[in-house]
Amino acid sequence: MGKRVLVVDDEVSVAKTVKFILDAEGFETSVVFSGEDCLKRINSESFDLVLLDIMMPKMNGWQVFEELQKIKPGQKVAFLTVIRYSEAVKEKLRKEGLVDSITKPFENEDLINRVKAITSV
Amino acid sequence: MKEGHAVLLSQEFLQRVLDGIEESIVVIDRDYSIICYNNTFTTWLKKPKKKIIGECCYSVIHDQSVRCSPCIVRETFRTGQSFETLHSHDLGGGKKVYHETSSYPLKDANGEVKYAVYMFKDVTERALIENKVRELDKFKKRILDNAGVAINILDKNGNIMNVNRGSAELFGYVEDEVKGEPHEIFYREGDRDLISSAMKEALEKGKFKREVTLIKKNKSEFPADLTLTIVEGDSGEPAAFIEIITDLTQLKKAEEVIKNQLEKLKRLDTIKEDYFYSTSHEFKTPLTTIVSLTKMVLDGKLGEINERQREALNWVYCDSKRLRGSVQKILDIAKIESGKMVYNIEKVKVGEILDEVLETLKIIISSKNLTVTKSVDGNIPEVMADKDRLGVVIENLVGNAIKFTPEGGRMGILASGEGDNVLVEIHDTGVGIPEGDAKKVFEKYYQVKTGGKTDSGGSGLGLVICKRIVEDFGGRIWVESKLGEGSKFKFTLPIKKGKTKS
C-alpha cells in the first residue's frame, strides 16, 4: 500500500494538483481545504506526511502545526508555501519538528523527489 | 537828509546801483509794460536797449504774446504782496530755462500798487543738475520698488528711513507713514531679543539671516525670510541697515500642499503594493496548476495520449511556462523596486547553482544543438548570496545566451576567484549588442533588435532584475560585446558579508 499524504491548502486547484501528481507516483493522497478540517482528519486517521499551506484564512499553517504537535507528537509535517525560507531557517524548523518547506510554485519532479525522500525515512 | 545824499540819490546813481546787482531787474507797470531795467537784464537778454521800454514783459523776456501762467507779477498787483518762485519756461525742442524769480510791490503815496519790481536769475544749469538728481532718486526708488521683495532702509539706530513699495504693500502701510518709526513695528511684541541679536549679528558679521515671524499693520502675523545687512559709510563706520524681507506665506502653503500630496501618494502606493501582492498570488497559482497538470499529462502519468495530442499539449506547456516566467519577472521587479524583496543571504557554492541551472536547461540546450563549455575553478570560495535569487540571475543570463546563440553554436560558462570576489562569466556567440547599448541592456524594457519577429521577445526585465539582485548582493554586472561576434556577460559576487543587503 502507498504512503499516505494529507494535503492542506485553501486553494482547491493547488490541493487537487498535488494530489494528481502524488497519486500518479503511487501515494495515497487526501486533500482538505482548511486547517480545521486537517485537525479533524488527523484525529481519526493517520498519515505519513502532512503537506501544509501557511497562508490560509482562519487558522494559518503555523497554528495548525502547533495543534498537530499537541494532538500527534512526531507527526511529519512539511510546509508547502509561497514563502521562501533560507537554509538556516529551514534547519531551525527541522529542530522544531518540521521536516521540510517546499516553495510554491514547484516543479513536479522536485515535489515528487522531496515527498519521496521524507516518507521513505 | 545831508546835501551830498541828495546827489547820491539821483536817478543816474540809482541806475548804477541797479546795474551792480547780479540779478536781472525789471520794473513793470500795471499794463505789464517795462518802464525800467538794469544792465544784468540786457546782458542776459542780448538785445538792443531801445526795444525794451514800454514793451510787454512777457514778449521781451519770453518772446510770448500772452502773459505767463502763473505770473507772480499779476499776483503782486492783485494782492500787494511779494512773491518768489522757481519759474520754468519751455524754449521748445525739449529745452527749458529755469528762473529763480521774485516780485515786489512799489506803492505810491496812497498805498496803491503802481509798479512791480520783477527780479530773476537764470538757474537753468543748477536746476538741470537738480533734475538729474531727482530723476536718479526716482530711478533708485523704481529699482527698489520693483525688486520683488520688501526692502526697508534703516538708519544706524534701526529707525526707518525708507521702505519700498513691496514693503509697504506687504506690511499694509503707506510709505511715508512709517518713516522715522523704529523698525520694531514690523516685529512681534515678544521678539525684542531677536531684533537686538539681529542688529548685533549684522554689525559684527555684516549680515543676519533667519526665518522669522513678522506682523502687518493689521496685526496679522506671517512667516518671512529676513536678511539684515549693514551699509558702511565712507570711513567704514556703520551708516545704515538694509532689511530684506521675503514673504514665505505662499511657500509654506505650497509646502503644506506638497506634504499632503506626498502622503496621499504614499497611501496610494501602499494600496497599490498591497494589491500587487494579493493579485500576484492570483496570477501565480493558476499557472502553477496549468504547468503541473499539463506536464503530468505530457509525461503519460494520467494515461496514454497520441502524438497530435502530445504536440498540442507541449505548446500549452511551453507557453504557460513562459507566461509563468514573465509574471514572475514582473512581480520580482515590483518587489525589488518597492524594497520589499527579502534576501536570504548565506554561503553559496556558485558551481552548484551553475550545475542546477544547466540541468534545468539541458533539454533546450540539446534541442538547439549547442556546445556549452563550462570552466569552474574547483577552489573558488563560497559567496554570500541568496541561493534562489542567484539561481534566477544565472538562469536569466544562461537563458539569454541560449536564446541568442544560433543553432549548433558555442557557449561558455566560467567562474573564478578574483580577490575578494568571485567572477562569473557567461559567453554566447550570438548577434552581440550594438556599441553604446552595453549599458542600456540593463535598463528597463530594453530589447535587442535582431530583425526577426520573435527572435528575442521577452519582457525586457530579465537583465534589470539581474542587475538589481547582483548589486543587492554587493556585486557588479556588465557586458562586453562585439556586434556579430557575441556577448560576454560578467558579474562579481562578494566572498565576505558586509556590503550585502539582506
XYZ file of C-alpha atoms in Angstrom:
623
model
C 0.000 0.000 0.000
C 1.224 3.527 -0.830
C 2.311 6.062 1.738
C -0.500 8.293 2.982
C -0.191 12.068 2.419
C -2.658 14.754 3.592
C -2.575 17.991 1.570
C -3.909 21.072 3.367
C -4.462 24.107 1.126
C -7.334 26.578 0.849
C -6.603 26.816 -2.882
C -8.636 23.867 -4.165
C -6.840 23.711 -7.520
C -3.432 23.563 -5.873
C -4.510 20.840 -3.436
C -6.021 18.795 -6.253
C -2.941 19.269 -8.458
C -0.671 17.999 -5.698
C -2.995 15.002 -5.298
C -2.800 14.309 -9.043
C 0.990 14.422 -9.035
C 1.478 12.301 -5.912
C -1.249 9.756 -6.719
C 0.437 9.116 -10.057
C 3.591 8.225 -8.110
C 1.707 5.663 -6.031
C 0.961 7.790 -2.973
C -2.424 7.640 -1.327
C -3.273 11.356 -1.168
C -6.129 13.037 0.670
C -6.990 16.720 0.452
C -8.633 19.162 2.864
C -9.109 22.878 2.304
C -8.746 24.302 5.798
C -6.690 23.901 8.947
C -9.795 22.955 10.940
C -10.600 20.085 8.549
C -6.975 18.955 8.741
C -7.174 18.603 12.537
C -10.449 16.640 12.243
C -8.906 14.184 9.750
C -5.796 13.747 11.867
C -7.941 12.791 14.852
C -9.459 9.837 13.052
C -6.772 8.814 10.528
C -3.039 8.508 10.373
C -0.812 9.953 7.634
C 2.856 9.543 6.794
C 3.095 13.233 5.871
C 1.011 16.391 6.147
C 1.747 18.984 3.421
C 0.638 22.249 4.959
C -0.016 25.627 3.320
C 0.813 28.610 5.549
C -1.337 31.452 4.296
C -4.880 30.231 4.925
C -7.902 32.086 6.300
C -8.953 31.454 9.927
C -6.237 29.041 11.129
C -2.913 29.632 9.424
C -0.286 26.959 8.820
C 1.729 27.771 11.925
C -1.323 27.480 14.183
C -2.279 24.181 12.580
C 1.303 22.969 13.049
C 1.236 23.791 16.784
C -2.087 21.990 17.250
C -0.757 18.948 15.346
C 2.222 18.794 17.673
C -0.162 18.585 20.628
C -2.583 16.037 19.118
C 0.014 13.853 17.407
C 3.535 14.471 18.630
C 6.032 13.365 15.999
C 3.640 13.741 13.062
C 5.745 14.544 9.976
C 4.754 17.955 8.627
C 6.177 19.887 5.660
C 5.154 23.382 4.622
C 4.014 23.893 1.048
C 4.162 27.645 0.760
C 4.956 30.689 -1.381
C 7.222 31.903 1.417
C 10.888 31.177 0.772
C 12.853 30.161 3.828
C 16.625 30.218 3.849
C 18.567 27.042 4.546
C 19.360 28.387 8.010
C 15.689 28.903 8.836
C 14.792 25.506 7.409
C 17.436 23.967 9.681
C 15.806 25.664 12.670
C 12.357 24.487 11.572
C 13.621 20.911 11.367
C 14.635 21.092 15.014
C 11.096 22.150 15.854
C 9.689 19.083 14.099
C 9.066 20.361 10.601
C 10.699 18.083 8.085
C 10.811 20.431 5.079
C 9.467 23.558 3.462
C 8.618 23.278 -0.225
C 8.214 26.540 -2.110
C 5.299 27.163 -4.439
C 5.335 27.265 -7.422
C 7.146 23.935 -7.589
C 8.378 21.731 -10.390
C 6.591 18.360 -10.432
C 9.842 16.397 -10.221
C 11.067 18.422 -7.282
C 7.840 17.900 -5.334
C 7.867 14.159 -6.033
C 11.512 13.737 -5.063
C 11.141 15.627 -1.809
C 7.939 13.895 -0.712
C 9.549 10.536 -1.554
C 12.626 11.453 0.462
C 10.599 12.453 3.523
C 8.256 9.470 3.534
C 10.892 6.842 2.874
C 12.864 7.696 6.031
C 18.983 164.442 4.779
C 22.528 165.675 4.131
C 23.164 167.543 0.902
C 25.547 165.043 -0.556
C 22.974 162.348 -0.174
C 20.583 164.077 -2.497
C 23.232 163.714 -5.197
C 23.701 160.119 -4.390
C 20.020 159.532 -4.809
C 19.964 160.975 -8.307
C 18.423 158.772 -10.981
C 21.850 158.080 -12.508
C 23.163 156.937 -9.169
C 20.158 154.674 -8.629
C 20.650 153.164 -12.091
C 24.261 152.343 -11.174
C 23.083 150.617 -8.011
C 20.600 148.549 -10.028
C 23.255 147.696 -12.609
C 25.540 146.412 -9.857
C 23.091 143.761 -8.778
C 23.760 140.403 -10.305
C 20.101 139.547 -10.712
C 18.130 140.852 -13.649
C 15.731 143.556 -12.504
C 12.738 144.860 -14.443
C 10.157 147.332 -13.194
C 6.708 146.692 -14.636
C 3.581 148.832 -14.593
C 0.040 147.588 -14.296
C -0.172 147.147 -18.093
C 2.759 144.766 -17.796
C 4.928 147.232 -19.718
C 8.542 147.533 -18.755
C 9.403 151.029 -17.520
C 12.883 150.394 -16.151
C 15.574 147.616 -16.031
C 19.195 147.034 -15.112
C 22.303 146.067 -17.080
C 22.272 142.480 -15.885
C 18.930 142.145 -17.650
C 20.203 143.427 -21.001
C 23.285 141.276 -20.753
C 21.073 138.285 -20.188
C 18.661 139.427 -22.941
C 21.333 140.069 -25.603
C 19.005 142.561 -27.305
C 19.314 146.344 -28.068
C 18.000 148.615 -25.313
C 15.541 150.777 -27.215
C 13.102 147.969 -27.831
C 12.599 147.270 -24.158
C 10.942 150.260 -22.546
C 7.188 150.230 -22.982
C 7.192 146.693 -24.311
C 5.289 143.953 -22.518
C 7.441 141.981 -20.084
C 6.286 138.560 -21.425
C 7.154 139.492 -25.003
C 10.605 140.838 -24.065
C 11.585 138.187 -21.558
C 9.910 135.123 -23.038
C 9.052 136.178 -26.622
C 5.400 135.455 -25.870
C 2.264 137.218 -26.984
C 0.367 136.281 -23.794
C 1.092 136.562 -20.075
C 2.759 133.718 -18.268
C 0.579 131.460 -16.195
C 1.085 131.504 -13.308
C 2.515 135.019 -13.125
C 3.820 136.333 -9.818
C 3.756 139.958 -11.077
C -0.002 139.627 -11.512
C -0.217 138.200 -8.010
C 1.700 141.174 -6.655
C -0.668 143.626 -8.398
C -3.671 141.624 -7.178
C -2.649 141.253 -3.549
C 0.021 143.873 -2.950
C 2.312 141.153 -1.620
C 5.774 139.872 -2.532
C 6.210 136.508 -4.208
C 9.024 134.128 -5.004
C 9.021 131.092 -7.243
C 11.101 128.907 -9.491
C 9.763 129.620 -12.938
C 10.413 127.173 -15.734
C 9.997 128.242 -19.289
C 9.805 125.946 -22.289
C 12.042 127.038 -25.174
C 10.809 124.259 -27.448
C 12.795 121.298 -28.753
C 12.958 119.796 -25.260
C 14.928 122.822 -23.989
C 13.888 124.571 -20.804
C 15.156 127.531 -18.831
C 14.718 127.883 -15.112
C 14.411 131.274 -13.396
C 14.532 131.873 -9.692
C 12.070 134.794 -9.613
C 10.716 137.305 -7.109
C 8.241 140.139 -7.384
C 7.927 143.123 -5.036
C 5.217 145.825 -4.980
C 6.085 149.529 -5.477
C 3.359 151.673 -3.885
C 2.524 155.336 -4.362
C 1.785 157.817 -1.548
C -1.784 156.485 -1.268
C -0.512 152.973 -0.754
C -1.710 151.774 -4.188
C 0.491 149.363 -6.021
C 1.614 151.202 -9.125
C 4.546 149.049 -10.179
C 6.044 145.672 -9.546
C 9.758 145.048 -9.317
C 10.464 141.741 -11.024
C 13.828 140.181 -10.247
C 15.082 136.932 -11.716
C 18.184 134.852 -12.007
C 18.870 132.164 -14.580
C 19.405 128.939 -12.608
C 18.930 126.559 -15.548
C 22.292 124.862 -15.031
C 21.665 124.227 -11.322
C 18.066 123.178 -11.967
C 19.182 120.669 -14.605
C 21.614 119.099 -12.155
C 18.923 119.009 -9.505
C 16.545 117.444 -12.009
C 19.128 114.764 -12.803
C 19.496 114.038 -9.098
C 15.724 113.848 -8.715
C 15.490 111.519 -11.716
C 18.243 109.365 -10.268
C 16.405 109.249 -6.951
C 13.220 108.279 -8.755
C 15.128 105.657 -10.694
C 16.613 104.275 -7.483
C 13.169 104.170 -5.974
C 11.823 102.377 -9.027
C 14.594 99.808 -8.721
C 13.786 99.286 -5.066
C 10.046 99.207 -5.780
C 10.475 96.595 -8.495
C 12.919 94.442 -6.575
C 10.166 91.888 -5.969
C 10.921 91.731 -2.256
C 10.163 94.009 0.639
C 13.086 96.323 1.418
C 13.417 98.663 4.367
C 16.300 101.102 4.683
C 17.069 101.776 8.333
C 19.406 104.279 9.900
C 22.186 103.033 12.154
C 19.798 103.105 15.137
C 17.243 100.955 13.383
C 14.819 103.743 12.555
C 13.062 103.542 9.214
C 14.472 105.910 6.578
C 12.704 104.428 3.611
C 10.557 101.476 2.635
C 9.996 100.285 -0.894
C 6.622 99.589 -2.479
C 6.991 95.857 -1.802
C 7.414 96.549 1.893
C 4.521 98.996 2.024
C 2.268 96.511 0.251
C 3.413 93.567 2.340
C 3.028 95.279 5.710
C -0.015 97.344 4.692
C 1.465 100.761 5.474
C 1.596 103.882 3.328
C 5.279 104.557 2.548
C 5.505 107.909 4.367
C 3.544 106.621 7.343
C 6.464 104.605 8.708
C 9.350 106.993 8.003
C 11.201 107.746 11.214
C 9.480 104.927 13.116
C 11.618 102.240 14.768
C 11.616 99.048 12.656
C 10.315 97.210 15.740
C 6.826 97.939 14.384
C 7.363 95.051 11.973
C 8.097 92.579 14.780
C 6.003 90.848 17.394
C 5.969 92.150 20.945
C 7.910 89.182 22.258
C 10.688 89.382 19.642
C 12.746 92.242 21.127
C 15.632 89.853 21.782
C 15.509 88.697 18.207
C 15.774 92.264 16.945
C 18.738 93.142 19.114
C 20.559 89.930 18.244
C 19.834 90.554 14.554
C 21.305 94.071 14.732
C 24.264 92.794 16.723
C 24.988 89.984 14.308
C 24.617 92.318 11.305
C 27.062 94.747 12.928
C 29.568 92.020 13.800
C 29.373 89.792 10.724
C 27.889 92.232 8.203
C 24.820 90.051 7.749
C 21.994 88.414 9.678
C 19.666 85.919 8.008
C 16.877 83.864 9.522
C 13.308 82.695 9.127
C 11.120 84.841 11.407
C 7.513 85.749 12.090
C 6.611 89.388 11.374
C 3.435 91.425 11.841
C 1.483 93.596 9.455
C -0.281 96.873 10.212
C -3.496 94.930 10.756
C -1.668 92.854 13.410
C -1.781 89.624 11.378
C 1.368 87.517 11.555
C 3.176 85.888 8.653
C 6.304 83.744 8.134
C 9.175 85.537 6.439
C 12.784 85.150 5.475
C 14.687 88.104 6.897
C 18.104 89.358 5.802
C 19.639 92.303 7.613
C 22.822 93.709 6.096
C 24.925 96.659 7.085
C 25.793 99.621 4.851
C 29.068 101.271 5.753
C 29.821 104.959 5.443
C 32.890 106.370 3.642
C 35.144 105.777 6.637
C 33.844 102.284 7.272
C 31.517 103.149 10.136
C 28.035 101.597 10.122
C 25.758 104.086 8.364
C 22.557 102.212 7.665
C 20.896 98.813 7.543
C 19.130 97.163 4.659
C 16.330 94.888 5.771
C 15.192 92.497 3.032
C 12.024 90.542 3.727
C 10.629 87.670 1.653
C 7.085 86.655 2.449
C 7.033 82.881 2.957
C 3.260 82.543 3.323
C 2.717 81.088 -0.150
C 5.804 78.921 0.102
C 4.618 77.471 3.416
C 1.202 76.847 1.915
C 2.796 75.144 -1.095
C 4.963 73.048 1.211
C 1.857 72.004 3.091
C 0.112 71.060 -0.159
C 3.140 69.074 -1.343
C 3.375 67.329 2.018
C -0.279 66.354 1.832
C 0.103 65.192 -1.757
C 3.142 63.111 -0.836
C 1.248 61.475 1.995
C -1.621 60.771 -0.351
C 0.780 59.278 -2.917
C 2.369 57.181 -0.198
C -1.024 55.843 0.823
C -1.869 55.102 -2.813
C 1.485 53.394 -3.192
C 0.784 51.184 -0.222
C -2.641 50.321 -1.616
C -1.053 49.579 -4.989
C 1.608 47.370 -3.420
C -0.902 45.516 -1.288
C -2.981 44.959 -4.373
C 0.092 43.728 -6.222
C 0.914 41.158 -3.597
C -2.599 39.820 -3.302
C -3.015 39.606 -7.064
C 0.436 38.094 -7.536
C -0.863 35.018 -5.827
C -3.900 35.084 -8.068
C -1.653 35.067 -11.128
C 0.831 32.504 -9.997
C -1.429 29.838 -8.506
C -3.493 29.032 -11.609
C -0.332 28.983 -13.727
C 1.244 26.513 -11.341
C -1.748 24.256 -11.732
C -1.695 24.568 -15.526
C 2.043 23.844 -15.797
C 1.984 20.947 -13.326
C -1.027 19.169 -14.727
C -0.017 19.671 -18.362
C 3.348 18.161 -17.512
C 1.658 15.143 -15.927
C -0.497 14.525 -18.976
C 2.553 15.011 -21.243
C 4.537 12.527 -19.178
C 1.757 9.969 -19.710
C 1.101 9.724 -15.984
C -2.641 10.163 -16.456
C -2.893 7.646 -19.315
C -1.747 7.276 -22.894
C -2.063 10.235 -25.310
C -1.497 10.233 -29.038
C 1.223 12.173 -30.857
C -1.043 15.023 -32.030
C -2.351 15.463 -28.506
C 1.209 15.421 -27.211
C 2.334 18.055 -29.675
C -0.595 20.348 -28.848
C -0.088 19.905 -25.111
C 3.611 20.554 -25.483
C 2.823 24.003 -26.843
C 0.445 24.593 -23.939
C 3.178 23.508 -21.553
C 5.932 25.656 -23.103
C 3.834 28.788 -23.338
C 2.326 28.503 -19.872
C 5.844 28.136 -18.510
C 6.865 31.226 -20.474
C 3.867 33.104 -19.104
C 4.703 31.964 -15.579
C 8.258 33.248 -16.077
C 7.043 36.640 -17.288
C 4.621 37.024 -14.398
C 7.409 36.109 -12.007
C 9.705 38.741 -13.541
C 7.104 41.481 -13.288
C 6.429 40.558 -9.675
C 10.148 40.401 -8.930
C 10.866 43.841 -10.358
C 7.887 45.303 -8.458
C 9.182 43.715 -5.277
C 12.757 44.899 -5.848
C 11.673 48.436 -6.648
C 9.418 48.729 -3.647
C 12.274 47.482 -1.477
C 10.189 44.504 -0.379
C 12.408 41.825 -1.840
C 13.622 39.712 1.032
C 17.005 38.053 0.580
C 18.177 35.020 2.495
C 21.889 35.777 2.376
C 24.030 32.760 3.154
C 27.157 30.993 1.941
C 26.515 29.670 -1.535
C 28.596 27.489 -3.873
C 28.377 29.146 -7.287
C 29.429 25.932 -9.063
C 26.444 24.035 -7.681
C 23.991 26.660 -8.838
C 25.570 26.700 -12.309
C 25.103 22.925 -12.445
C 21.467 23.171 -11.303
C 20.655 25.800 -13.906
C 22.343 23.832 -16.694
C 20.398 20.740 -15.612
C 17.044 22.531 -15.929
C 18.030 23.983 -19.307
C 19.709 20.859 -20.730
C 16.720 19.882 -22.909
C 16.604 23.230 -24.701
C 20.429 23.279 -24.995
C 20.458 19.924 -26.726
C 17.428 20.791 -28.868
C 19.407 23.748 -30.285
C 22.455 21.531 -30.564
C 24.626 23.978 -28.617
C 28.081 23.235 -27.279
C 28.485 24.508 -23.731
C 31.981 24.789 -22.306
C 31.971 25.022 -18.545
C 35.085 26.022 -16.657
C 34.668 26.407 -12.919
C 37.759 26.725 -10.739
C 37.418 23.941 -8.170
C 38.961 26.081 -5.425
C 36.757 29.149 -5.651
C 35.385 30.116 -2.268
C 31.716 30.267 -1.373
C 29.993 33.606 -1.945
C 27.487 35.469 0.178
C 24.194 35.465 -1.716
C 20.597 34.314 -1.754
C 20.687 30.878 -3.353
C 17.330 31.080 -5.119
C 17.828 34.645 -6.350
C 21.322 33.857 -7.588
C 19.706 30.967 -9.449
C 17.334 33.489 -11.056
C 20.291 35.627 -12.168
C 22.229 32.731 -13.668
C 19.123 31.230 -15.292
C 18.342 34.597 -16.873
C 21.885 35.023 -18.223
C 22.277 31.448 -19.437
C 18.737 31.558 -20.847
C 19.637 34.701 -22.806
C 22.852 33.094 -24.054
C 20.882 30.113 -25.307
C 18.294 32.361 -26.916
C 20.836 34.452 -28.797
C 23.263 31.724 -29.852
C 22.291 30.288 -33.241
C 21.622 26.539 -33.686
C 24.777 24.499 -33.331
C 26.693 27.406 -31.804
C 29.030 27.585 -28.828
C 28.544 28.939 -25.320
C 30.910 29.304 -22.416
C 30.391 29.455 -18.677
C 33.299 30.421 -16.420
C 33.714 31.023 -12.711
C 36.924 32.048 -10.962
C 38.188 33.763 -7.815
C 39.082 37.453 -8.172
C 40.420 38.876 -4.907
C 37.511 39.371 -2.539
C 35.066 38.389 -5.256
C 34.062 35.507 -7.435
C 33.761 36.373 -11.122
C 31.130 34.582 -13.197
C 31.133 34.873 -16.991
C 28.563 33.681 -19.491
C 29.639 33.867 -23.136
C 27.430 33.458 -26.160
C 28.180 33.551 -29.903
C 25.001 35.380 -30.811
C 24.296 38.643 -32.616
C 26.009 40.748 -29.986
C 24.964 44.137 -28.705
C 25.469 47.369 -30.690
C 28.185 49.638 -29.334
C 26.658 52.197 -26.996
C 23.900 49.866 -25.895
C 26.091 47.977 -23.434
C 24.653 49.902 -20.506
C 21.136 50.151 -21.906
C 20.635 46.411 -21.767
C 20.366 46.706 -18.004
C 17.680 49.377 -18.306
C 14.008 48.612 -18.049
C 12.206 47.357 -21.154
C 15.330 47.330 -23.383
C 15.086 44.643 -26.013
C 17.701 43.617 -28.510
C 16.615 44.291 -32.076
C 17.616 41.265 -34.088
C 15.448 41.893 -37.098
C 13.472 38.726 -36.524
C 9.931 38.881 -35.275
C 10.034 36.560 -32.332
C 13.789 36.052 -32.076
C 14.305 37.958 -28.864
C 10.938 38.601 -27.278
C 10.809 38.534 -23.535
C 9.659 41.121 -21.059
C 12.808 43.258 -21.227
C 13.051 42.889 -17.467
C 15.398 39.921 -17.080
C 18.654 41.879 -17.085
C 17.151 44.648 -14.961
C 16.357 42.061 -12.323
C 19.854 40.545 -12.657
C 21.489 43.930 -12.139
C 19.384 44.794 -9.115
C 19.903 41.401 -7.488
C 23.665 41.315 -8.126
C 24.022 44.842 -6.774
C 21.895 43.990 -3.750
C 24.383 41.197 -3.062
C 27.180 43.792 -3.211
C 28.420 42.722 -6.652
C 28.687 44.295 -10.097
C 27.366 43.260 -13.513
C 28.370 44.364 -17.003
C 28.599 43.176 -20.583
C 31.395 43.107 -23.128
C 30.146 42.623 -26.648
C 31.019 42.850 -30.310
C 28.292 43.104 -32.904
C 28.113 39.842 -34.839
C 30.585 38.047 -32.569
C 28.584 37.564 -29.403
C 28.438 38.869 -25.863
C 30.223 38.188 -22.581
C 28.043 38.900 -19.548
C 30.121 39.146 -16.387
C 29.243 39.655 -12.757
C 31.012 39.566 -9.435
C 29.824 38.299 -6.065
C 31.471 39.126 -2.744
C 33.060 36.391 -0.676
C 32.623 38.242 2.591
C 29.432 39.560 4.044
C 29.333 43.273 4.690
C 28.210 45.283 1.732
C 25.331 42.903 1.039
C 21.781 43.988 1.588
C 19.553 41.431 3.268
